[in-house]
Coordinates of C-alpha atoms in Angstrom, one line a residue:
X431 CA -9.1 17.4 52.6
X432 CA -10.2 15.4 55.7
X433 CA -7.5 13.6 57.6
X434 CA -7.9 11.0 60.3
X435 CA -5.0 9.5 62.2
X436 CA -4.7 6.8 64.8
X437 CA -2.0 4.9 66.6
X438 CA -1.9 1.1 66.4
X439 CA -0.2 -0.6 69.4
X440 CA 1.6 -4.0 69.5
X441 CA 1.2 -6.8 72.1
X442 CA 3.3 -4.9 74.6
X443 CA 1.1 -1.8 74.4
X444 CA 3.9 0.1 72.6
X445 CA 3.1 2.2 69.5
X446 CA 3.8 0.2 66.4
X447 CA 2.1 2.0 63.5
X448 CA 0.4 5.2 62.7
X449 CA -2.6 4.8 60.4
X450 CA -3.6 7.8 58.4
X451 CA -6.7 8.1 56.2
X452 CA -7.0 11.2 53.9
X453 CA -10.2 11.9 52.0
X454 CA -11.0 14.4 49.3
X455 CA -14.2 16.2 50.4
X456 CA -14.4 18.6 47.5
X457 CA -17.7 17.2 46.2
X458 CA -19.2 17.2 49.7
X459 CA -18.4 20.8 50.2
X460 CA -19.9 21.7 46.8
X461 CA -23.1 19.9 47.7
X462 CA -23.3 21.6 51.1
X463 CA -22.9 25.0 49.4
X464 CA -25.8 24.1 47.0
X465 CA -28.0 23.0 49.8
X466 CA -27.3 26.2 51.8
X467 CA -28.1 28.3 48.6
X468 CA -31.4 26.4 48.1
X469 CA -32.4 27.0 51.7
X470 CA -31.7 30.7 51.4
X471 CA -33.8 31.0 48.2
X472 CA -36.6 29.1 50.0
X473 CA -36.4 31.4 52.9
X474 CA -36.6 34.5 50.7
X475 CA -39.6 33.0 48.9
X476 CA -41.4 32.3 52.2
X477 CA -40.6 35.9 53.4
X478 CA -41.9 37.4 50.1
X479 CA -45.0 35.3 50.3
X480 CA -45.7 36.4 53.9
X481 CA -45.2 40.1 53.0
X482 CA -47.5 39.7 50.0
X483 CA -50.1 38.1 52.2
X484 CA -49.9 40.8 54.8
X485 CA -50.1 43.5 52.1
X486 CA -53.1 41.8 50.5
X487 CA -54.9 41.8 53.9
X488 CA -54.3 45.6 54.3
X489 CA -55.3 46.3 50.8
X490 CA -58.5 44.3 51.2
X491 CA -59.4 46.3 54.3
X492 CA -58.8 49.6 52.5
X493 CA -60.7 48.6 49.4
X494 CA -63.5 47.1 51.5
X495 CA -64.0 50.4 53.3
X496 CA -64.1 52.4 50.0
X497 CA -67.0 50.3 48.6
X498 CA -69.2 50.8 51.6

């Protein structure tokens, strides 16, 4: 729940009303959680790709020396 309140003043600059707006932000929170999850999965994929690339470079160097 998101709540926003403000005071509305009359002509004599005296508080006359209080305006309150309440919003249900359940769907917004669910979407934020999905986005965070997707970003984590993407980060893990990038990390795994980088490790695989580094491993391939080392493996290529080792195999290249054995063939010579």
